[in-house]
Amino acid sequence: NGQVVDFSGHAGLAAAFIELKAVRQSIADKEKREAELKQMLQQAMGDASRAEFTSGYISWRKTKDSIGLDVTQLLKDKPYLQAKYPLLKPGARRFLVG
């Protein structure tokens, strides 16, 4: 609806906003570190599918192949199908932090 509210004078909400930004940054930092550690372990595993440690294990296996439908190619070959079977996907509210 385009309505704008001003929370700049609300100390509680301003603090929540600042904490939200800090939490998101912390999550991003931890996800980056997780990716680095995962890559290090996967590289060390090579072709092995399991690695054992005193405190547990990790496994890295290929999933089974699956068959899907190439909708893009189907609509390219049979464009009338999109007009015959339309599907309206309603939009959703997105929560963005700026």
Coordinates of N, CA and C in Angstrom, one line a residue, residues 47-50 59-66:
D47 N 37.9 -38.2 -3.1 CA 36.8 -39.1 -3.6 C 36.1 -39.9 -2.5
A48 N 36.6 -39.8 -1.2 CA 36.0 -40.5 -0.1 C 34.6 -40.0 0.1
S49 N 33.7 -40.9 0.6 CA 32.3 -40.5 0.9 C 32.0 -40.3 2.4
R50 N 33.0 -40.6 3.2 CA 32.9 -40.5 4.7 C 34.2 -40.2 5.3
S59 N 29.8 -36.9 6.0 CA 29.6 -37.7 4.8 C 29.4 -36.8 3.6
W60 N 29.8 -37.2 2.5 CA 29.7 -36.4 1.3 C 29.4 -37.3 0.1
R61 N 28.1 -37.5 -0.2 CA 27.7 -38.4 -1.2 C 26.9 -37.7 -2.3
K62 N 26.9 -38.4 -3.4 CA 26.1 -37.9 -4.5 C 24.7 -38.4 -4.4
T63 N 23.7 -37.6 -4.5 CA 22.3 -38.0 -4.5 C 21.9 -38.8 -5.8
K64 N 20.8 -39.5 -5.7 CA 20.4 -40.2 -6.9 C 20.0 -39.1 -8.0
D65 N 20.2 -39.5 -9.2 CA 19.7 -38.6 -10.3 C 18.2 -38.6 -10.3
S66 N 17.6 -37.5 -10.8 CA 16.2 -37.4 -10.9 C 15.8 -36.8 -12.2

